[in-house]
Tab-separated table of C-alpha atoms in Angstrom:
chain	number	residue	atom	x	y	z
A	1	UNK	CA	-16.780	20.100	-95.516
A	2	UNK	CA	-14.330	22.855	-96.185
A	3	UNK	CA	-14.368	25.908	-93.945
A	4	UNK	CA	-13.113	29.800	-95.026
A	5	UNK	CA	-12.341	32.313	-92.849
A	6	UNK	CA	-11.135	35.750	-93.453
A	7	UNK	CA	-9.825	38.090	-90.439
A	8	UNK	CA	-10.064	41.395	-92.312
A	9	UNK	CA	-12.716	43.376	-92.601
A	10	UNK	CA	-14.191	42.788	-95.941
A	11	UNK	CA	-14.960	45.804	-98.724
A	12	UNK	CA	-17.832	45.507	-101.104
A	13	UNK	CA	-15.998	46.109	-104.288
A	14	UNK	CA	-13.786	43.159	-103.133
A	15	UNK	CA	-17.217	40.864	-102.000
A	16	UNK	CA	-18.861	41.464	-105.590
A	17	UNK	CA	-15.522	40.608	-107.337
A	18	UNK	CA	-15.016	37.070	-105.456
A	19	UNK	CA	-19.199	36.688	-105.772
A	20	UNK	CA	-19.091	36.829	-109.454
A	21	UNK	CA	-15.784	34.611	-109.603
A	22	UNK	CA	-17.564	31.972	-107.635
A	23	UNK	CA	-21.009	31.951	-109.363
A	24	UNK	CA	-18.997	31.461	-112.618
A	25	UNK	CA	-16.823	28.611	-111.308
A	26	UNK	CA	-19.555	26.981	-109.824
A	27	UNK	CA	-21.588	27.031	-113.199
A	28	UNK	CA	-18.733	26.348	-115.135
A	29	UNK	CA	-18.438	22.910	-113.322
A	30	UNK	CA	-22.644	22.153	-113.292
A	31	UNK	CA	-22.894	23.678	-109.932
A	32	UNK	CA	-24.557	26.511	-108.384
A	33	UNK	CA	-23.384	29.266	-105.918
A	34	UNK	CA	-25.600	29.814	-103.167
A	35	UNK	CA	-23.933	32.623	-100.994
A	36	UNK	CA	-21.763	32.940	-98.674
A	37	UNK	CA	-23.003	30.312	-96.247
A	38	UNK	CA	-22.914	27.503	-98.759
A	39	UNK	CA	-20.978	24.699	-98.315
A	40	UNK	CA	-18.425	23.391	-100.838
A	41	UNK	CA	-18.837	19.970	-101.691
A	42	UNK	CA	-17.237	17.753	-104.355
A	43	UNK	CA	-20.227	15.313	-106.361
């Protein structure tokens, strides 16, 4: 399982951005993005 970690402090413009990016990746490939503790795993 792949592991992210960021050491800046994070702004919510920037969090919404990146959430939207990922839901529409995940979707895009049949998946689903389930916040920011969900794992990324290859099916």
């Amino acid at each position: 399982m792949a592991s992210f970690i960021s050491t800046d402090a994070p702004q919510q413009w920037h969090m919404t951005e990146i959430t939207c990016q990922l839901t529409d990746l995940a979707e895009k490939h049949g998946g689903s993005f389930d916040g920011w503790g969900a794992p990324v795993v290859q099916a």
